[in-house]
Short mmCIF file of C-alpha atoms in Angstrom, two decimals:
data_model
loop_
_atom_site.label_atom_id
_atom_site.label_comp_id
_atom_site.label_asym_id
_atom_site.label_seq_id
_atom_site.Cartn_x
_atom_site.Cartn_y
_atom_site.Cartn_z
CA LYS O 163 13.33 -25.85 11.22
CA LYS O 164 16.87 -25.36 9.92
CA ASN O 165 17.77 -22.00 8.55
CA HIS O 166 19.77 -22.86 5.41
CA THR O 167 21.22 -19.38 5.18
CA THR O 168 22.43 -19.13 8.76
CA ARG O 169 25.74 -17.33 9.08
CA LYS O 170 27.80 -16.26 12.03
CA ASN O 171 25.87 -13.59 13.96
CA THR O 172 22.82 -13.85 11.65
CA TYR O 173 19.93 -15.88 13.04
CA SER O 174 16.31 -16.28 12.12
CA PHE O 175 13.46 -17.29 14.39
CA GLU O 176 10.13 -18.66 13.16
CA TYR O 177 7.11 -16.80 14.49
CA PRO O 178 4.43 -19.40 14.97
CA ALA O 179 1.56 -17.35 13.59
CA GLY O 180 2.11 -15.95 10.15
CA ASN O 181 5.46 -17.63 9.58
CA MET O 182 7.33 -14.31 9.99
CA LYS O 183 11.03 -14.38 10.53
CA PHE O 184 12.95 -12.16 12.90
CA ARG O 185 16.45 -11.48 11.69
CA SER O 186 19.06 -10.68 14.23
CA TRP O 187 21.92 -8.61 13.00
CA ILE O 188 22.78 -6.25 15.84
CA SER O 189 25.73 -6.94 18.13
CA SER O 190 26.05 -5.33 21.50
CA SER O 191 29.04 -4.27 23.56
CA SER O 192 29.85 -3.96 27.25
CA SER O 193 32.10 -0.95 26.72
CA VAL O 194 30.81 2.61 26.63
CA ASN O 195 34.18 4.27 25.87
CA THR O 196 33.32 6.13 22.68
CA THR O 197 37.00 6.88 21.95
CA ALA O 198 38.02 3.20 21.87
CA ASP O 199 39.59 2.17 18.61
CA HIS O 200 41.11 -1.14 19.35
CA PRO O 201 39.82 -4.60 18.54
CA VAL O 202 37.83 -6.44 21.19
CA PRO O 203 36.96 -10.13 21.60
CA PRO O 204 34.15 -11.54 19.54
CA PRO O 205 30.60 -11.38 20.85
CA LYS O 206 28.96 -13.90 23.14
CA GLY O 207 25.57 -13.30 21.61
CA VAL O 208 23.27 -11.06 19.67
CA PHE O 209 19.84 -9.58 20.12
CA THR O 210 16.99 -9.22 17.67
CA ASP O 211 15.94 -5.97 15.99
CA ASP O 212 12.22 -6.58 15.99
CA ALA O 213 11.55 -9.37 18.34
CA SER O 214 11.29 -7.96 21.80
CA ASN O 215 13.06 -10.96 23.29
CA PHE O 216 16.82 -11.38 23.39
CA SER O 217 18.74 -14.63 23.30
CA ASP O 218 22.28 -16.02 23.18
CA LEU O 219 21.12 -19.16 21.46
CA PRO O 220 21.36 -19.82 17.70
CA SER O 221 18.12 -20.50 15.91
CA SER O 222 18.81 -24.22 15.58
CA THR O 223 18.59 -24.61 19.39
CA THR O 224 15.83 -22.13 20.11
CA SER O 225 12.21 -23.13 20.28
CA PRO O 226 9.90 -20.96 18.17
CA SER O 227 7.46 -20.80 21.08
CA LEU O 228 9.96 -18.75 23.04
CA PHE O 229 9.49 -15.91 20.57
CA SER O 230 5.71 -15.87 20.38
CA GLN O 231 5.28 -12.76 22.53
CA GLU O 232 6.29 -9.13 21.94
CA THR O 233 7.02 -8.29 25.55
CA TYR O 234 9.88 -5.79 25.44
CA SER O 235 12.18 -6.18 28.38
CA LEU O 236 14.98 -3.71 28.74
CA SER O 237 16.67 -5.84 31.37
CA SER O 238 16.96 -8.61 28.79
CA LEU O 239 19.48 -6.64 26.71
CA GLN O 240 22.78 -8.50 26.88
CA SER O 241 26.01 -6.63 27.57
CA ASN O 242 28.06 -8.58 25.06
CA LEU O 243 31.20 -7.41 23.26
CA SER O 244 30.84 -6.22 19.66
CA LEU O 245 32.52 -7.68 16.62
CA LEU O 246 36.03 -6.76 15.66
CA THR O 247 36.64 -3.55 13.82
CA LEU O 248 38.42 -3.58 10.53
CA PRO O 249 42.17 -3.06 11.30
CA SER O 250 43.09 -3.35 7.59
CA VAL O 251 41.10 -0.18 6.76
CA PRO O 252 42.86 3.10 7.60
CA SER O 253 41.15 5.55 9.89
CA LEU O 254 39.90 8.79 8.37
CA GLN O 255 39.04 10.80 11.50
CA ASN O 256 42.39 12.59 11.80
CA LEU O 257 40.89 16.06 12.26
CA SER O 258 39.52 17.87 15.34
CA PRO O 259 37.03 20.76 15.46
CA GLY O 260 39.93 22.99 16.43
CA THR O 261 42.05 22.20 13.32
CA LEU O 262 38.97 22.95 11.17
CA ASN O 263 38.26 26.16 13.13
CA LEU O 264 34.76 24.88 13.86
CA ALA O 265 32.52 25.20 16.89
CA ILE O 266 29.42 23.09 17.41
CA SER O 267 26.40 23.70 19.57
CA ALA O 268 24.14 20.73 20.31
CA ARG O 269 21.22 20.83 22.66
CA CYS O 270 18.19 18.61 23.31
CA LEU O 271 14.98 20.55 22.69
CA ASN O 272 12.38 17.99 23.50
CA SER O 273 11.57 14.32 23.96
CA LEU O 274 8.61 12.64 22.30
CA ASN O 275 7.10 9.38 23.47
CA PRO O 276 4.82 7.53 21.09
CA ARG O 277 2.29 5.23 22.66
CA ASN O 278 4.23 2.08 21.84
CA ALA O 279 7.83 1.34 22.66
CA HIS O 280 10.54 0.50 20.11
CA VAL O 281 10.85 3.20 17.49
CA THR O 282 11.84 1.42 14.28
CA PHE O 283 11.88 4.25 11.73
CA LEU O 284 11.64 8.05 11.50
CA ALA O 285 10.85 10.16 8.41
CA MET O 286 9.95 13.79 7.70
CA HIS O 287 7.66 15.20 5.02
CA ASN O 288 5.79 18.50 4.66
CA ASN O 289 6.60 19.70 8.17
CA LEU O 290 5.43 16.44 9.67
CA LEU O 291 7.39 13.81 11.55
CA TYR O 292 6.42 10.14 10.94
CA ALA O 293 7.52 7.80 13.73
CA ALA O 294 7.01 4.05 13.16
CA SER O 295 6.55 2.42 16.52
CA SER O 296 5.61 -1.23 16.69
CA ASN O 297 2.84 -1.73 14.11
CA GLU O 298 1.61 1.86 14.11
CA ILE O 299 2.81 5.16 12.68
CA ASN O 300 2.56 8.30 14.79
CA VAL O 301 2.53 11.68 13.11
CA PHE O 302 3.73 14.86 14.85
CA GLU O 303 3.63 18.51 13.79
CA LEU O 304 7.23 19.75 13.63
CA THR O 305 6.34 23.27 14.80
CA ASN O 306 5.00 22.34 18.21
CA PHE O 307 5.61 18.54 18.36
CA THR O 308 1.86 17.82 18.67
CA LEU O 309 0.65 14.34 17.85
CA ILE O 310 -1.93 14.84 15.04
CA ASP O 311 -2.61 11.31 13.89
CA THR O 312 -1.87 7.64 14.48
CA PHE O 313 -2.52 5.17 11.68
CA ASN O 314 -2.22 1.43 11.03
CA ASN O 315 -2.90 1.03 14.69
CA LYS O 316 -6.00 -1.15 14.03
CA ASP O 317 -3.98 -3.80 12.24
CA PRO O 318 -1.54 -5.42 14.68
CA SER O 319 -1.20 -8.43 12.32
CA SER O 320 0.94 -6.27 10.02
CA GLY O 321 3.84 -6.65 12.44
CA PHE O 322 6.49 -4.00 12.90
CA ALA O 323 6.46 -1.03 10.52
CA LYS O 324 10.00 -0.98 9.05
CA SER O 325 10.17 2.01 6.76
CA VAL O 326 8.29 5.12 5.54
CA THR O 327 8.78 7.04 2.32
CA PHE O 328 6.87 9.50 0.14
CA LEU O 329 6.09 9.74 -3.58
CA ASP O 330 3.57 11.70 -5.66
CA GLY O 331 1.64 12.90 -2.67
CA LYS O 332 1.32 9.39 -1.18
CA ILE O 333 2.81 7.86 1.94
CA PHE O 334 4.32 4.34 1.68
CA THR O 335 4.93 2.12 4.70
CA ALA O 336 6.82 -1.18 4.77
CA HIS O 337 5.76 -3.90 7.15
CA GLN O 338 6.80 -7.18 8.63
CA ASP O 339 3.87 -9.05 7.11
CA CYS O 340 5.59 -8.74 3.68
CA LYS O 341 3.31 -5.94 2.47
CA ILE O 342 3.71 -2.29 1.44
CA ARG O 343 0.78 -0.07 2.35
CA VAL O 344 -0.13 3.12 0.57
CA TRP O 345 -1.77 6.01 2.41
CA LYS O 346 -3.25 9.43 1.53
CA LEU O 347 -3.27 12.46 3.82
CA THR O 348 -6.78 13.86 4.06
CA PRO O 349 -7.66 17.56 4.44
CA MET O 350 -8.36 16.77 8.13
CA LYS O 351 -4.79 15.58 8.47
CA GLN O 352 -5.79 11.99 8.87
CA HIS O 353 -4.20 9.11 6.97
CA SER O 354 -6.43 6.91 4.84
CA LEU O 355 -5.35 3.56 3.41
CA ILE O 356 -5.78 3.61 -0.40
CA ALA O 357 -3.88 0.49 -1.50
CA THR O 358 -1.72 -2.48 -0.51
CA LEU O 359 1.16 -3.51 -2.74
CA PRO O 360 1.06 -5.60 -4.78
CA THR O 361 -2.46 -4.45 -5.62
CA LEU O 362 -5.34 -6.86 -6.25
CA GLU O 363 -5.46 -5.70 -9.84
CA ASP O 364 -1.80 -6.50 -10.31
CA ARG O 365 -2.35 -10.01 -8.84
CA LEU O 366 -5.40 -10.67 -11.06
CA ARG O 367 -3.45 -9.72 -14.15
CA ARG O 368 -0.87 -12.43 -13.46
CA PHE O 369 -2.34 -15.21 -11.35
CA VAL O 370 -3.25 -17.49 -14.28
CA PHE O 371 0.27 -17.46 -15.78
CA PRO O 372 2.78 -20.02 -14.46
CA SER O 373 5.61 -17.62 -15.19
CA SER O 374 4.20 -15.31 -12.52
CA TYR O 375 5.25 -17.66 -9.74
CA THR O 376 8.56 -18.44 -8.18
CA ASN O 377 9.69 -21.01 -5.56
CA VAL O 378 10.20 -19.44 -2.12
CA ARG O 379 10.59 -22.72 -0.20
CA ARG O 380 10.29 -26.35 -1.02
CA HIS O 381 6.75 -27.08 -2.21
CA LYS O 382 5.77 -23.40 -1.79
CA LYS O 383 5.41 -20.78 -4.52
CA LYS O 384 4.52 -17.15 -4.55
CA MET O 385 4.09 -14.47 -7.16
CA TRP O 386 7.35 -12.75 -8.04
CA ILE O 387 5.60 -9.36 -7.61
CA GLU O 388 5.21 -9.89 -3.86
CA HIS O 389 7.75 -10.12 -1.07
CA HIS O 390 7.62 -13.28 1.05
CA ASP O 391 9.45 -11.91 4.13
CA ALA O 392 9.54 -8.69 6.09
CA VAL O 393 9.90 -5.57 3.88
CA SER O 394 12.92 -3.90 5.50
CA GLY O 395 13.41 -0.74 3.50
CA LEU O 396 11.94 1.67 0.92
CA ALA O 397 13.55 4.33 -1.29
CA VAL O 398 12.22 6.56 -4.05
CA ASN O 399 13.57 8.23 -7.15
CA GLU O 400 11.40 10.42 -9.38
CA ASN O 401 8.40 8.14 -10.28
CA LEU O 402 9.90 4.85 -9.09
CA MET O 403 10.04 3.18 -5.70
CA CYS O 404 12.48 0.46 -4.56
CA SER O 405 11.73 -2.02 -1.83
CA VAL O 406 14.08 -4.49 -0.14
CA SER O 407 13.26 -7.40 2.08
CA TRP O 408 14.61 -10.12 4.31
CA ASP O 409 13.60 -12.41 1.42
CA ARG O 410 16.88 -11.10 -0.25
CA CYS O 411 15.01 -9.47 -3.13
CA LEU O 412 15.00 -5.94 -4.53
CA LYS O 413 11.77 -4.89 -6.19
CA ILE O 414 11.03 -1.85 -8.41
CA TRP O 415 7.53 -0.32 -8.42
CA GLY O 416 6.35 2.28 -10.93
CA GLY O 417 3.57 3.72 -13.05
CA SER O 418 0.39 5.36 -12.03
CA LYS O 419 -0.99 2.02 -10.78
CA LEU O 420 2.13 1.24 -8.70
CA ARG O 421 2.79 -2.10 -10.30
CA CYS O 422 5.86 -4.18 -9.57
CA ILE O 423 7.86 -3.92 -12.76
CA GLU O 424 11.03 -5.77 -11.73
CA SER O 425 12.24 -8.21 -9.08
CA ILE O 426 15.86 -9.10 -8.50
CA LYS O 427 17.41 -11.70 -6.26
CA ALA O 428 19.92 -9.17 -4.93
CA HIS O 429 21.76 -10.86 -2.05
CA ASP O 430 22.51 -14.15 -0.38
CA ASP O 431 20.95 -13.11 2.93
CA ALA O 432 18.48 -10.60 4.37
CA ILE O 433 18.65 -7.09 2.90
CA ASN O 434 18.71 -4.47 5.68
CA ALA O 435 19.17 -1.13 3.86
CA VAL O 436 18.57 0.61 0.48
CA VAL O 437 19.37 4.14 -0.85
CA VAL O 438 18.84 5.56 -4.32
CA GLY O 439 20.84 8.31 -5.96
CA LYS O 440 19.32 11.06 -8.18
CA ASP O 441 20.64 9.29 -11.27
CA GLY O 442 18.73 6.16 -10.35
CA THR O 443 21.66 4.18 -9.03
CA ILE O 444 20.55 1.83 -6.25
CA PHE O 445 22.68 0.72 -3.27
CA THR O 446 21.63 -2.26 -1.14
CA GLY O 447 23.24 -3.49 2.11
CA SER O 448 22.75 -7.00 3.42
CA ALA O 449 23.37 -9.46 6.26
CA ASP O 450 25.63 -11.29 3.79
CA LYS O 451 28.23 -8.50 4.57
CA ARG O 452 28.05 -7.10 1.05
CA ILE O 453 26.91 -3.86 -0.52
CA ARG O 454 25.67 -4.12 -4.08
CA VAL O 455 25.26 -1.31 -6.63
CA TRP O 456 22.43 -1.55 -9.22
CA GLY O 457 21.53 0.48 -12.28
CA LYS O 458 20.47 0.37 -15.90
CA PRO O 459 23.15 -0.25 -18.56
CA TYR O 460 24.50 3.07 -19.86
CA ALA O 461 23.58 2.12 -23.43
CA GLU O 462 20.06 1.07 -22.57
CA LYS O 463 18.15 3.80 -20.78
CA LYS O 464 14.97 1.63 -20.87
CA GLY O 465 16.75 -1.62 -20.10
CA LYS O 466 16.36 -3.71 -17.00
CA ILE O 467 18.26 -2.93 -13.85
CA GLY O 468 21.48 -4.92 -13.53
CA LEU O 469 24.36 -5.37 -11.15
CA ILE O 470 27.06 -2.68 -11.44
CA ALA O 471 29.37 -3.66 -8.59
CA THR O 472 29.70 -5.66 -5.38
CA LEU O 473 31.46 -3.88 -2.52
CA GLU O 474 33.06 -6.27 0.00
CA LYS O 475 34.96 -5.02 3.06
CA HIS O 476 32.69 -5.30 6.04
CA LYS O 477 33.14 -8.35 8.28
CA SER O 478 29.54 -8.50 9.45
CA ALA O 479 25.98 -7.63 8.52
CA VAL O 480 25.52 -4.25 6.83
CA ASN O 481 22.76 -2.38 8.63
CA ALA O 482 22.74 1.17 7.25
CA LEU O 483 23.66 3.19 4.12
CA ALA O 484 23.82 6.91 3.33
CA LEU O 485 24.96 9.07 0.41
CA SER O 486 26.80 12.36 0.71
CA SER O 487 25.06 15.58 -0.39
CA ASP O 488 26.62 15.44 -3.85
CA GLU O 489 26.22 11.64 -3.96
CA SER O 490 29.91 11.12 -4.68
CA VAL O 491 30.52 9.30 -1.39
CA LEU O 492 28.70 6.29 0.08
CA PHE O 493 28.74 5.59 3.81
CA SER O 494 28.01 2.13 5.19
CA GLY O 495 27.53 1.04 8.80
CA ALA O 496 27.66 -2.54 10.11
CA CYS O 497 27.87 -4.69 13.24
CA ASP O 498 31.67 -4.44 13.09
CA ARG O 499 31.33 -0.91 14.66
CA SER O 500 32.90 0.75 11.62
CA ILE O 501 31.47 3.28 9.17
CA LEU O 502 33.16 2.71 5.86
CA VAL O 503 33.67 5.52 3.39
CA TRP O 504 33.40 4.56 -0.33
CA GLU O 505 34.33 6.86 -3.17
CA ARG O 506 33.78 6.56 -6.89
CA GLU O 507 36.71 4.98 -8.72
CA ASP O 508 35.88 3.73 -12.20
CA SER O 509 39.08 1.72 -12.44
CA ALA O 510 38.37 -0.20 -9.19
CA ASN O 511 35.04 -1.87 -9.64
CA TYR O 512 32.96 1.37 -9.48
CA MET O 513 33.71 2.30 -5.86
CA VAL O 514 36.64 1.82 -3.53
CA VAL O 515 36.81 2.10 0.20
CA THR O 516 39.03 5.01 1.29
CA GLY O 517 38.88 4.52 5.04
CA ALA O 518 36.79 4.00 8.19
CA LEU O 519 35.21 6.20 10.80
CA ARG O 520 35.53 4.68 14.26
CA GLY O 521 34.44 5.56 17.78
CA HIS O 522 31.17 3.77 18.26
CA THR O 523 31.59 0.79 20.60
CA LYS O 524 28.70 -1.27 19.29
CA ALA O 525 26.92 -1.95 16.02
CA ILE O 526 26.07 0.94 13.68
CA LEU O 527 22.27 0.88 13.27
CA CYS O 528 21.44 4.01 11.23
CA LEU O 529 23.15 6.65 9.04
CA ILE O 530 21.90 9.93 7.46
CA ASN O 531 23.62 12.79 5.70
CA VAL O 532 22.25 16.37 5.89
CA SER O 533 24.01 19.61 4.97
CA ASP O 534 27.38 17.90 4.66
CA LEU O 535 27.05 16.43 8.15
CA LEU O 536 26.98 12.67 8.65
CA PHE O 537 24.94 11.44 11.63
CA SER O 538 25.42 7.88 12.92
CA GLY O 539 23.27 6.06 15.50
CA SER O 540 24.47 3.00 17.33
CA ALA O 541 23.58 0.19 19.72
CA ASP O 542 25.97 1.95 22.11
CA ARG O 543 23.10 4.42 22.71
CA THR O 544 24.89 7.43 21.23
CA VAL O 545 24.72 9.57 18.10
CA ARG O 546 27.90 10.83 16.51
CA ILE O 547 28.15 13.82 14.16
CA TRP O 548 30.89 13.81 11.53
CA THR O 549 32.14 16.34 8.96
CA ARG O 550 34.71 16.14 6.17
CA GLY O 551 37.75 18.32 5.70
CA ASN O 552 39.22 19.47 2.36
CA GLN O 553 41.66 16.58 2.06
CA GLY O 554 39.14 13.80 2.57
CA GLN O 555 39.79 13.47 6.30
CA PHE O 556 36.94 13.44 8.78
CA CYS O 557 36.26 14.96 12.16
CA CYS O 558 33.90 13.74 14.83
CA LEU O 559 32.33 17.04 15.93
CA THR O 560 30.51 15.76 18.94
CA VAL O 561 28.83 12.72 20.57
CA LEU O 562 25.18 13.00 21.63
CA ASP O 563 24.17 10.82 24.55
CA GLY O 564 21.11 10.56 26.71
CA HIS O 565 19.30 7.62 25.16
CA ARG O 566 18.86 4.67 27.48
CA THR O 567 18.66 2.05 24.71
CA PRO O 568 20.17 1.58 21.23
CA VAL O 569 19.51 4.34 18.73
CA ARG O 570 17.56 2.64 15.90
CA SER O 571 16.66 5.54 13.55
CA LEU O 572 17.65 9.10 12.67
CA VAL O 573 16.11 11.84 10.53
CA ALA O 574 17.18 15.46 10.17
CA ALA O 575 16.59 18.59 8.13
CA PRO O 576 17.83 22.18 8.11
CA ALA O 577 16.01 24.02 10.87
CA VAL O 578 14.14 27.31 10.61
CA ALA O 579 16.23 30.26 11.83
CA ALA O 580 13.43 31.61 14.04
CA GLU O 581 13.52 28.35 16.03
CA SER O 582 16.97 29.24 17.37
CA GLY O 583 16.18 32.80 18.45
CA GLY O 584 16.69 34.37 15.08
CA ALA O 585 20.21 33.00 14.69
CA ASN O 586 21.28 30.43 12.12
CA GLY O 587 18.86 27.53 12.26
CA GLY O 588 21.43 24.78 11.77
CA VAL O 589 20.02 21.27 11.71
CA LYS O 590 17.14 19.78 13.62
CA LEU O 591 17.83 16.11 14.38
CA PHE O 592 15.41 13.49 15.61
CA SER O 593 16.77 10.24 17.11
CA GLY O 594 14.59 7.24 18.01
CA SER O 595 15.53 4.41 20.26
CA PHE O 596 14.34 0.96 21.28
CA ASP O 597 12.53 2.16 24.39
CA GLY O 598 10.24 4.37 22.32
CA GLU O 599 11.81 7.72 23.04
CA ILE O 600 12.39 10.27 20.30
CA LYS O 601 14.83 13.04 21.16
CA VAL O 602 14.76 16.35 19.33
CA TRP O 603 18.20 18.01 18.92
CA GLN O 604 19.23 21.47 17.69
CA ILE O 605 22.66 21.29 15.96
CA VAL O 606 24.49 24.46 14.91
CA VAL O 607 27.96 24.38 13.39
CA SER O 608 29.88 27.62 12.95
CA SER O 609 33.41 28.84 12.34
CA SER O 610 35.53 29.89 15.31
CA SER O 611 34.74 33.52 14.41
CA GLY O 612 31.05 32.75 14.92
CA SER O 613 30.02 32.68 11.22
CA PRO O 614 27.39 30.01 10.59
CA LEU O 615 28.38 27.25 8.21
CA ILE O 616 24.98 25.62 7.82
CA SER O 617 21.85 27.51 6.78
#
């Protein structure tokens, strides 16, 4: 079957059972020189994020039957060159730890290995680490890294778990079977399924009305309240939850009954990332190379969500987004190996790119911001830690290596001081990779005099 939205370096493969698509948006590189900043030739191929098989063939020449198994083969990972960086965007990493009078300590505390390979998402809540691995979610105690529960492991038909978030005491998980599942933590620290979105009640309320349906393919309709491709990301704000999907739609869920209250055709290709600011502004990143900003009209607090701006500068699929601590800066990572820095500029279509952070030699797969530190994970198997100086310039404080496969997800939080021998706790970072390993890092940044900067 032809993929009518196929673009360069974005392929889809039909999974014979369930009609699930596997989007490929990650480019790989043969270089491991993390200081390289020069353009390299275009890639020879790409590999898939969720399908455990790798291929150099476009979808139009690949048989679906070749992708009917989930056998992860590390040797299949191609050593292809990554996409070009963005030479037109100035570099912002002009500072060094020495010029900022900073010292950084980074050490690996532990390694966790969930039962399944391929960590797709990490999240933390109430001193628990949630690690999505294949179709199941493993839950670890953060104090001693003990595995206390594994849930959704009895439903392999759900496909890969893509995202985890938390709202009103509930745990939400996004899955490749187009569904969002809602869980409750029991007093015995077990996770019980309480709902699947959209709920049966929500469907029954709408199924008789023709306006409830939308065309998803020729001769095929679905309710607008449901996604019809893998749900790739979740984000929450107060009493609302946003979901994005490879079906190119952004959906808003709210109310005590978690109904879908709005659905927006947000992009021209698969949506890979979503973040929400405290003011309710939504940012989405897509395989169509664009970032879009969404919000309610300033004059209509109860109005529908509309498009505020479209940010176009990346030359390839956008894979990750993160907001700075004060939410004045947006960071975006893509297959072009660059992390772009966007700042609010009302006279320039809401936000303008001020520069790029370079150093990764392959696609940027994940970004998080904690305690004014930006962490980036890449297909080059490293994690970079960045900080910003007073004049808007950035410094790469250090590079964490040790993963044997691409770093797919990151999560971090300020650490307890007692965990570092009574000294400043710094930040505890968790990084998950395609081979299923989760590394636990202790990061402490201090001034050259020894005074801690992160508490």
